[in-house]
Amino acid sequence: MFHRGYTGRRRQFKRFYSAYPVAVCPGNKMEANYGGKIFLPASALDELSQLEVVYPLLFKLQNDEEETDNGRRPRTHCGVLEFTAEEGRVYLPQWMMETLHLTPGSPIEVINVALLQGSLVKLQPQSVDFLDISDHRAVLETALRRFSALTVGDLLTIEYNSREYSIKVLETQPSPSAINIVETDLSVDFAPPVGYVEPTAQSSAGSSVASSSMIAKDIRQKEDAAKSEAASLRFQAFRGAGTRLSSAADKLRPASLRSYASTGAESDEPTKRQEADEETPVPLDLPIGTLYFGYRLVPPPGSESKDVDPSNPDDKDGFQGEGRVLRQRRKR
């Protein structure tokens, strides 16, 4: 007799399969080696569809025939990529085969599980070559998209720029053993890579002094360049120099007018003339109503002064012209 509330449906998927690496999977699935998902047979999908499982589908892989140094069985967690494997087989990435101490054809237990959403993971690169990557977080963000779960102790393999890098999972939160990283905001912390040596105090002090002097020199050079550039861009009024077309015309000017162009004594030497031109000009001191156009007034030819008639001081001759007609009048 069944208890109340029992629906007659199992809630967990649990099967044994023969494990094989992705390298022997039909269809050239080598890219799956750099992820954390496996290939299951189609019968597993049929069985999972009849169970009350939690999505996304996550599985615990466990090797019951081996034991680690601490007495535990090797295990890890993963997602599923495709249900295209042959019946009785499961294809795993190469790093997963090594983590579980499996050889091709070894039995592996696949159990459907539910994991907590991860908030933090601490990783340790297994080589100092990982430091050659300029943007570690961007590379990991792209690489971890191929994973569904992370387990403490996993030795992941990622690919970047045609090179493989091994990374070990040291810590996970909030669960201390494994976390789900599907659609979650995950913080990543790094431990020093394996083989990384901290610089000594003496070498670091010497390098810091040398780097400080180089930085100070660079700063001074940049400041000098900035000052020269600012000086060249600063506005300077009346930077041009005056040029005369003829020195003879200048000699005809009155002394008060010539002072506008130069306050010093004129000289035929070009150096003195240039120095006089560069001096500060003085304003013209002209009587009110007087205009100066830059040259002396020269009267036109024939306009010399004539004797003035006392009876006609204004020198006006009224109506002295002769009349002209277009048609002569006939005499009668």
mmCIF file of C-alpha atoms in Angstrom:
data_model
loop_
_atom_site.group_PDB
_atom_site.id
_atom_site.type_symbol
_atom_site.label_atom_id
_atom_site.label_comp_id
_atom_site.label_asym_id
_atom_site.label_seq_id
_atom_site.Cartn_x
_atom_site.Cartn_y
_atom_site.Cartn_z
ATOM 1 C CA MET A 1 0.000 0.000 0.000
ATOM 2 C CA PHE A 2 1.412 3.363 -1.012
ATOM 3 C CA HIS A 3 1.740 6.326 1.321
ATOM 4 C CA ARG A 4 -0.230 9.495 0.708
ATOM 5 C CA GLY A 5 1.441 11.837 -1.693
ATOM 6 C CA TYR A 6 3.492 9.190 -3.519
ATOM 7 C CA THR A 7 3.099 9.632 -7.262
ATOM 8 C CA GLY A 8 4.839 6.437 -8.316
ATOM 9 C CA ARG A 9 7.567 8.351 -10.213
ATOM 10 C CA ARG A 10 11.265 8.240 -9.293
ATOM 11 C CA ARG A 11 12.996 11.537 -8.678
ATOM 12 C CA GLN A 12 16.581 10.530 -9.467
ATOM 13 C CA PHE A 13 18.360 9.219 -12.523
ATOM 14 C CA LYS A 14 21.092 6.660 -11.741
ATOM 15 C CA ARG A 15 22.841 4.483 -14.326
ATOM 16 C CA PHE A 16 26.167 2.783 -15.037
ATOM 17 C CA TYR A 17 27.868 3.315 -18.392
ATOM 18 C CA SER A 18 31.161 2.515 -20.037
ATOM 19 C CA ALA A 19 33.292 5.637 -20.141
ATOM 20 C CA TYR A 20 35.199 6.688 -23.267
ATOM 21 C CA PRO A 21 37.088 9.880 -24.129
ATOM 22 C CA VAL A 22 35.628 12.417 -26.526
ATOM 23 C CA ALA A 23 38.487 11.687 -28.941
ATOM 24 C CA VAL A 24 36.795 8.420 -30.001
ATOM 25 C CA CYS A 25 33.307 9.940 -30.214
ATOM 26 C CA PRO A 26 31.839 9.790 -33.735
ATOM 27 C CA GLY A 27 31.424 13.137 -35.459
ATOM 28 C CA ASN A 28 34.675 14.886 -34.456
ATOM 29 C CA LYS A 29 33.637 16.383 -31.079
ATOM 30 C CA MET A 30 37.134 17.460 -30.024
ATOM 31 C CA GLU A 31 35.963 20.912 -28.891
ATOM 32 C CA ALA A 32 34.104 19.217 -26.036
ATOM 33 C CA ASN A 33 37.504 18.445 -24.446
ATOM 34 C CA TYR A 34 37.661 22.086 -23.302
ATOM 35 C CA GLY A 35 34.333 22.007 -21.475
ATOM 36 C CA GLY A 36 32.484 20.259 -18.676
ATOM 37 C CA LYS A 37 29.680 18.452 -20.512
ATOM 38 C CA ILE A 38 29.241 14.823 -21.529
ATOM 39 C CA PHE A 39 27.478 12.783 -24.231
ATOM 40 C CA LEU A 40 24.752 10.376 -23.060
ATOM 41 C CA PRO A 41 22.684 7.863 -25.072
ATOM 42 C CA ALA A 42 19.178 8.685 -26.250
ATOM 43 C CA SER A 43 17.656 6.239 -23.761
ATOM 44 C CA ALA A 44 18.864 8.464 -20.927
ATOM 45 C CA LEU A 45 16.805 11.351 -22.317
ATOM 46 C CA ASP A 46 13.689 9.165 -22.471
ATOM 47 C CA GLU A 47 14.154 8.110 -18.886
ATOM 48 C CA LEU A 48 14.887 11.641 -17.658
ATOM 49 C CA SER A 49 11.726 12.948 -19.315
ATOM 50 C CA GLN A 50 9.683 10.581 -17.128
ATOM 51 C CA LEU A 51 11.297 11.704 -13.888
ATOM 52 C CA GLU A 52 10.720 14.746 -11.733
ATOM 53 C CA VAL A 53 14.156 16.267 -12.221
ATOM 54 C CA VAL A 54 15.454 19.774 -11.643
ATOM 55 C CA TYR A 55 16.714 21.777 -14.597
ATOM 56 C CA PRO A 56 19.314 22.506 -15.790
ATOM 57 C CA LEU A 57 20.319 18.864 -15.910
ATOM 58 C CA LEU A 58 23.386 18.245 -13.760
ATOM 59 C CA PHE A 59 25.071 14.914 -13.071
ATOM 60 C CA LYS A 60 27.536 13.491 -10.598
ATOM 61 C CA LEU A 61 30.102 11.144 -12.100
ATOM 62 C CA GLN A 62 31.674 8.669 -9.711
ATOM 63 C CA ASN A 63 34.254 5.925 -10.137
ATOM 64 C CA ASP A 64 33.349 3.124 -7.729
ATOM 65 C CA GLU A 65 36.431 1.050 -8.530
ATOM 66 C CA GLU A 66 39.054 3.607 -7.449
ATOM 67 C CA GLU A 67 39.820 5.474 -4.254
ATOM 68 C CA THR A 68 41.754 8.688 -3.717
ATOM 69 C CA ASP A 69 44.430 9.299 -1.080
ATOM 70 C CA ASN A 70 41.848 10.527 1.432
ATOM 71 C CA GLY A 71 39.788 7.349 1.046
ATOM 72 C CA ARG A 72 37.086 8.899 -1.133
ATOM 73 C CA ARG A 73 36.009 7.771 -4.529
ATOM 74 C CA PRO A 74 36.965 10.029 -7.431
ATOM 75 C CA ARG A 75 34.004 12.134 -8.450
ATOM 76 C CA THR A 76 33.085 15.261 -10.363
ATOM 77 C CA HIS A 77 30.002 17.094 -11.618
ATOM 78 C CA CYS A 78 29.016 18.016 -15.155
ATOM 79 C CA GLY A 79 26.228 18.866 -17.561
ATOM 80 C CA VAL A 80 25.059 17.115 -20.691
ATOM 81 C CA LEU A 81 25.884 18.359 -24.179
ATOM 82 C CA GLU A 82 24.060 15.859 -26.413
ATOM 83 C CA PHE A 83 22.107 12.613 -26.186
ATOM 84 C CA THR A 84 23.834 11.083 -29.210
ATOM 85 C CA ALA A 85 26.110 8.435 -27.670
ATOM 86 C CA GLU A 86 25.735 4.728 -28.387
ATOM 87 C CA GLU A 87 23.716 2.679 -25.923
ATOM 88 C CA GLY A 88 25.716 1.729 -22.878
ATOM 89 C CA ARG A 89 28.381 4.391 -23.536
ATOM 90 C CA VAL A 90 29.157 7.826 -22.189
ATOM 91 C CA TYR A 91 31.783 10.162 -23.683
ATOM 92 C CA LEU A 92 33.767 12.401 -21.320
ATOM 93 C CA PRO A 93 36.341 15.176 -21.863
ATOM 94 C CA GLN A 94 39.927 14.046 -21.452
ATOM 95 C CA TRP A 95 40.494 16.084 -18.274
ATOM 96 C CA MET A 96 37.448 14.385 -16.735
ATOM 97 C CA MET A 97 38.830 10.927 -17.607
ATOM 98 C CA GLU A 98 42.080 11.824 -15.821
ATOM 99 C CA THR A 99 40.324 13.317 -12.788
ATOM 100 C CA LEU A 100 38.245 10.164 -12.309
ATOM 101 C CA HIS A 101 41.219 7.840 -12.999
ATOM 102 C CA LEU A 102 39.397 6.192 -15.877
ATOM 103 C CA THR A 103 40.615 4.246 -18.865
ATOM 104 C CA PRO A 104 38.578 3.675 -22.046
ATOM 105 C CA GLY A 105 35.805 1.216 -21.256
ATOM 106 C CA SER A 106 35.902 1.671 -17.466
ATOM 107 C CA PRO A 107 32.513 1.641 -15.727
ATOM 108 C CA ILE A 108 31.243 4.971 -14.438
ATOM 109 C CA GLU A 109 28.164 5.797 -12.378
ATOM 110 C CA VAL A 110 26.047 8.732 -13.640
ATOM 111 C CA ILE A 111 23.643 10.240 -11.086
ATOM 112 C CA ASN A 112 21.285 13.180 -11.639
ATOM 113 C CA VAL A 113 21.753 15.828 -8.884
ATOM 114 C CA ALA A 114 20.781 19.408 -8.029
ATOM 115 C CA LEU A 115 23.493 21.894 -6.986
ATOM 116 C CA LEU A 116 23.397 25.315 -5.401
ATOM 117 C CA GLN A 117 24.017 28.393 -7.517
ATOM 118 C CA GLY A 118 27.648 29.381 -7.139
ATOM 119 C CA SER A 119 28.773 32.792 -5.905
ATOM 120 C CA LEU A 120 32.565 32.393 -5.740
ATOM 121 C CA VAL A 121 35.252 30.075 -7.064
ATOM 122 C CA LYS A 122 39.000 30.115 -6.406
ATOM 123 C CA LEU A 123 41.219 28.825 -9.187
ATOM 124 C CA GLN A 124 44.925 28.029 -9.436
ATOM 125 C CA PRO A 125 46.686 27.889 -12.823
ATOM 126 C CA GLN A 126 49.045 24.933 -13.054
ATOM 127 C CA SER A 127 51.719 26.825 -14.991
ATOM 128 C CA VAL A 128 53.250 30.291 -14.963
ATOM 129 C CA ASP A 129 52.501 30.467 -18.699
ATOM 130 C CA PHE A 130 48.990 31.484 -17.681
ATOM 131 C CA LEU A 131 50.437 34.868 -16.662
ATOM 132 C CA ASP A 132 51.205 35.591 -20.331
ATOM 133 C CA ILE A 133 47.484 36.091 -20.937
ATOM 134 C CA SER A 134 46.729 39.812 -20.879
ATOM 135 C CA ASP A 135 43.088 39.619 -19.699
ATOM 136 C CA HIS A 136 42.621 36.538 -17.516
ATOM 137 C CA ARG A 137 39.067 37.278 -16.478
ATOM 138 C CA ALA A 138 37.819 37.749 -20.032
ATOM 139 C CA VAL A 139 39.433 34.470 -21.087
ATOM 140 C CA LEU A 140 37.926 32.590 -18.143
ATOM 141 C CA GLU A 141 34.514 34.147 -18.697
ATOM 142 C CA THR A 142 34.518 32.760 -22.226
ATOM 143 C CA ALA A 143 35.952 29.377 -21.197
ATOM 144 C CA LEU A 144 33.546 28.788 -18.291
ATOM 145 C CA ARG A 145 30.552 29.115 -20.602
ATOM 146 C CA ARG A 146 31.284 25.546 -21.666
ATOM 147 C CA PHE A 147 30.895 24.306 -18.075
ATOM 148 C CA SER A 148 27.734 23.695 -16.078
ATOM 149 C CA ALA A 149 29.249 22.803 -12.714
ATOM 150 C CA LEU A 150 32.551 23.084 -10.853
ATOM 151 C CA THR A 151 33.826 20.622 -8.246
ATOM 152 C CA VAL A 152 36.617 21.167 -5.736
ATOM 153 C CA GLY A 153 39.637 19.204 -6.931
ATOM 154 C CA ASP A 154 38.783 19.362 -10.632
ATOM 155 C CA LEU A 155 41.739 19.914 -12.940
ATOM 156 C CA LEU A 156 40.109 21.749 -15.855
ATOM 157 C CA THR A 157 41.618 22.226 -19.294
ATOM 158 C CA ILE A 158 40.831 25.357 -21.303
ATOM 159 C CA GLU A 159 42.104 26.557 -24.654
ATOM 160 C CA TYR A 160 43.209 30.053 -25.572
ATOM 161 C CA ASN A 161 45.126 31.210 -28.622
ATOM 162 C CA SER A 162 45.794 27.592 -29.725
ATOM 163 C CA ARG A 163 47.344 26.738 -26.336
ATOM 164 C CA GLU A 164 46.032 24.546 -23.525
ATOM 165 C CA TYR A 165 46.038 25.679 -19.897
ATOM 166 C CA SER A 166 45.302 23.520 -16.847
ATOM 167 C CA ILE A 167 43.450 25.128 -13.953
ATOM 168 C CA LYS A 168 42.614 23.545 -10.618
ATOM 169 C CA VAL A 169 39.481 24.336 -8.599
ATOM 170 C CA LEU A 170 40.548 25.071 -5.009
ATOM 171 C CA GLU A 171 37.399 26.454 -3.404
ATOM 172 C CA THR A 172 33.712 26.971 -4.143
ATOM 173 C CA GLN A 173 30.980 28.930 -2.377
ATOM 174 C CA PRO A 174 28.323 28.663 -1.020
ATOM 175 C CA SER A 175 28.736 24.894 -1.270
ATOM 176 C CA PRO A 176 32.176 23.664 -0.162
ATOM 177 C CA SER A 177 32.212 20.753 -2.618
ATOM 178 C CA ALA A 178 30.476 21.681 -5.917
ATOM 179 C CA ILE A 179 28.403 24.513 -7.401
ATOM 180 C CA ASN A 180 26.143 25.194 -10.342
ATOM 181 C CA ILE A 181 27.472 28.004 -12.611
ATOM 182 C CA VAL A 182 24.644 28.139 -15.163
ATOM 183 C CA GLU A 183 23.178 31.672 -15.414
ATOM 184 C CA THR A 184 24.776 32.937 -12.219
ATOM 185 C CA ASP A 185 26.902 35.928 -11.208
ATOM 186 C CA LEU A 186 30.140 34.186 -10.286
ATOM 187 C CA SER A 187 33.124 35.895 -8.644
ATOM 188 C CA VAL A 188 36.522 34.461 -9.572
ATOM 189 C CA ASP A 189 39.586 34.549 -7.311
ATOM 190 C CA PHE A 190 43.083 33.464 -8.333
ATOM 191 C CA ALA A 191 45.814 31.700 -6.388
ATOM 192 C CA PRO A 192 49.474 32.075 -7.468
ATOM 193 C CA PRO A 193 50.280 29.718 -10.340
ATOM 194 C CA VAL A 194 52.240 26.561 -9.644
ATOM 195 C CA GLY A 195 55.954 27.346 -9.958
ATOM 196 C CA TYR A 196 55.540 31.081 -9.449
ATOM 197 C CA VAL A 197 58.360 32.623 -7.383
ATOM 198 C CA GLU A 198 57.905 35.905 -5.566
ATOM 199 C CA PRO A 199 60.676 38.472 -6.303
ATOM 200 C CA THR A 200 63.194 38.944 -3.480
ATOM 201 C CA ALA A 201 63.248 42.135 -1.401
ATOM 202 C CA GLN A 202 66.680 43.244 -2.688
ATOM 203 C CA SER A 203 65.858 42.769 -6.331
ATOM 204 C CA SER A 204 62.474 44.336 -5.869
ATOM 205 C CA ALA A 205 64.055 47.331 -4.087
ATOM 206 C CA GLY A 206 66.644 47.775 -6.848
ATOM 207 C CA SER A 207 64.065 47.418 -9.524
ATOM 208 C CA SER A 208 61.753 49.832 -7.716
ATOM 209 C CA VAL A 209 64.522 52.473 -7.489
ATOM 210 C CA ALA A 210 65.387 52.053 -11.160
ATOM 211 C CA SER A 211 61.762 52.118 -12.164
ATOM 212 C CA SER A 212 61.173 55.192 -9.983
ATOM 213 C CA SER A 213 64.037 57.091 -11.648
ATOM 214 C CA MET A 214 62.807 56.108 -15.065
ATOM 215 C CA ILE A 215 59.280 57.169 -14.175
ATOM 216 C CA ALA A 216 60.525 60.525 -12.811
ATOM 217 C CA LYS A 217 62.557 61.135 -15.966
ATOM 218 C CA ASP A 218 59.596 60.278 -18.121
ATOM 219 C CA ILE A 219 57.378 62.623 -16.124
ATOM 220 C CA ARG A 220 59.863 65.494 -16.506
ATOM 221 C CA GLN A 221 60.089 64.954 -20.239
ATOM 222 C CA LYS A 222 56.325 64.962 -20.511
ATOM 223 C CA GLU A 223 56.081 68.149 -18.436
ATOM 224 C CA ASP A 224 58.672 69.928 -20.619
ATOM 225 C CA ALA A 225 56.868 68.843 -23.762
ATOM 226 C CA ALA A 226 53.559 70.053 -22.335
ATOM 227 C CA LYS A 227 55.062 73.445 -21.390
ATOM 228 C CA SER A 228 56.581 73.972 -24.854
ATOM 229 C CA GLU A 229 53.320 72.998 -26.508
ATOM 230 C CA ALA A 230 51.357 75.362 -24.252
ATOM 231 C CA ALA A 231 53.792 78.202 -25.033
ATOM 232 C CA SER A 232 53.410 77.645 -28.763
ATOM 233 C CA LEU A 233 49.625 77.660 -28.472
ATOM 234 C CA ARG A 234 49.447 80.746 -26.204
ATOM 235 C CA PHE A 235 47.942 83.817 -27.910
ATOM 236 C CA GLN A 236 50.409 86.622 -28.595
ATOM 237 C CA ALA A 237 49.084 89.878 -30.032
ATOM 238 C CA PHE A 238 50.983 91.796 -32.744
ATOM 239 C CA ARG A 239 53.635 89.137 -33.292
ATOM 240 C CA GLY A 240 54.330 90.388 -36.840
ATOM 241 C CA ALA A 241 57.095 92.829 -37.804
ATOM 242 C CA GLY A 242 56.590 96.003 -39.854
ATOM 243 C CA THR A 243 58.153 96.231 -43.301
ATOM 244 C CA ARG A 244 58.809 99.399 -45.329
ATOM 245 C CA LEU A 245 58.684 99.447 -49.095
ATOM 246 C CA SER A 246 60.881 102.545 -49.330
ATOM 247 C CA SER A 247 62.957 104.410 -46.790
ATOM 248 C CA ALA A 248 62.667 107.676 -48.776
ATOM 249 C CA ALA A 249 58.959 107.948 -48.063
ATOM 250 C CA ASP A 250 59.618 107.587 -44.376
ATOM 251 C CA LYS A 251 62.060 110.504 -44.392
ATOM 252 C CA LEU A 252 59.320 112.805 -45.708
ATOM 253 C CA ARG A 253 57.123 112.137 -42.654
ATOM 254 C CA PRO A 254 57.070 114.587 -39.777
ATOM 255 C CA ALA A 255 58.998 113.549 -36.681
ATOM 256 C CA SER A 256 55.750 113.231 -34.708
ATOM 257 C CA LEU A 257 54.361 110.813 -37.319
ATOM 258 C CA ARG A 258 57.532 108.801 -37.699
ATOM 259 C CA SER A 259 57.429 108.122 -33.972
ATOM 260 C CA TYR A 260 54.384 105.904 -34.555
ATOM 261 C CA ALA A 261 56.530 103.368 -36.336
ATOM 262 C CA SER A 262 59.580 103.672 -34.122
ATOM 263 C CA THR A 263 60.634 105.558 -31.000
ATOM 264 C CA GLY A 264 64.359 105.146 -31.580
ATOM 265 C CA ALA A 265 66.751 107.010 -33.924
ATOM 266 C CA GLU A 266 66.647 105.861 -37.517
ATOM 267 C CA SER A 267 69.691 104.326 -39.056
ATOM 268 C CA ASP A 268 70.613 102.912 -42.395
ATOM 269 C CA GLU A 269 71.826 99.743 -40.770
ATOM 270 C CA PRO A 270 69.255 96.931 -41.117
ATOM 271 C CA THR A 271 69.835 95.621 -37.597
ATOM 272 C CA LYS A 272 69.011 98.979 -35.966
ATOM 273 C CA ARG A 273 65.981 99.432 -38.206
ATOM 274 C CA GLN A 274 64.675 95.987 -37.251
ATOM 275 C CA GLU A 275 65.157 96.725 -33.557
ATOM 276 C CA ALA A 276 63.276 100.035 -33.967
ATOM 277 C CA ASP A 277 60.404 98.246 -35.721
ATOM 278 C CA GLU A 278 60.086 95.687 -32.931
ATOM 279 C CA GLU A 279 59.670 98.398 -30.260
ATOM 280 C CA THR A 280 56.284 99.269 -28.923
ATOM 281 C CA PRO A 281 54.511 101.813 -31.200
ATOM 282 C CA VAL A 282 53.250 105.101 -29.739
ATOM 283 C CA PRO A 283 49.895 106.678 -30.607
ATOM 284 C CA LEU A 284 49.647 109.554 -33.128
ATOM 285 C CA ASP A 285 49.332 113.023 -31.618
ATOM 286 C CA LEU A 286 47.295 114.837 -34.298
ATOM 287 C CA PRO A 287 45.080 117.908 -34.031
ATOM 288 C CA ILE A 288 41.351 117.338 -33.853
ATOM 289 C CA GLY A 289 39.847 117.049 -37.319
ATOM 290 C CA THR A 290 43.120 115.995 -38.944
ATOM 291 C CA LEU A 291 43.429 112.686 -40.768
ATOM 292 C CA TYR A 292 46.659 110.934 -41.580
ATOM 293 C CA PHE A 293 46.795 108.518 -44.527
ATOM 294 C CA GLY A 294 50.417 107.497 -44.211
ATOM 295 C CA TYR A 295 52.020 109.942 -46.650
ATOM 296 C CA ARG A 296 52.479 113.691 -47.137
ATOM 297 C CA LEU A 297 50.027 115.663 -49.206
ATOM 298 C CA VAL A 298 51.517 116.483 -52.605
ATOM 299 C CA PRO A 299 49.360 119.001 -54.570
ATOM 300 C CA PRO A 300 48.685 118.182 -58.228
ATOM 301 C CA PRO A 301 50.616 120.011 -60.953
ATOM 302 C CA GLY A 302 49.282 123.539 -61.789
ATOM 303 C CA SER A 303 47.664 124.020 -58.418
ATOM 304 C CA GLU A 304 50.320 126.478 -57.159
ATOM 305 C CA SER A 305 49.053 129.563 -55.359
ATOM 306 C CA LYS A 306 48.254 132.664 -57.534
ATOM 307 C CA ASP A 307 47.968 136.355 -56.760
ATOM 308 C CA VAL A 308 44.658 137.147 -55.111
ATOM 309 C CA ASP A 309 42.525 140.001 -56.542
ATOM 310 C CA PRO A 310 41.505 142.363 -53.687
ATOM 311 C CA SER A 311 38.155 143.059 -55.370
ATOM 312 C CA ASN A 312 37.500 139.344 -55.711
ATOM 313 C CA PRO A 313 39.143 137.706 -52.685
ATOM 314 C CA ASP A 314 37.335 134.395 -53.238
ATOM 315 C CA ASP A 315 38.677 134.321 -56.820
ATOM 316 C CA LYS A 316 35.232 133.706 -58.234
ATOM 317 C CA ASP A 317 34.287 134.559 -61.778
ATOM 318 C CA GLY A 318 30.561 134.504 -62.110
ATOM 319 C CA PHE A 319 28.999 133.600 -65.494
ATOM 320 C CA GLN A 320 32.125 133.932 -67.578
ATOM 321 C CA GLY A 321 31.185 131.129 -69.944
ATOM 322 C CA GLU A 322 29.838 131.529 -73.459
ATOM 323 C CA GLY A 323 26.415 130.353 -74.441
ATOM 324 C CA ARG A 324 25.961 127.653 -77.079
ATOM 325 C CA VAL A 325 22.871 126.715 -79.106
ATOM 326 C CA LEU A 326 22.231 123.680 -81.162
ATOM 327 C CA ARG A 327 20.460 125.610 -83.971
ATOM 328 C CA GLN A 328 21.375 129.077 -85.280
ATOM 329 C CA ARG A 329 18.558 131.610 -85.352
ATOM 330 C CA ARG A 330 17.700 133.021 -88.771
ATOM 331 C CA LYS A 331 17.732 136.706 -89.296
ATOM 332 C CA ARG A 332 14.417 138.182 -90.429
#
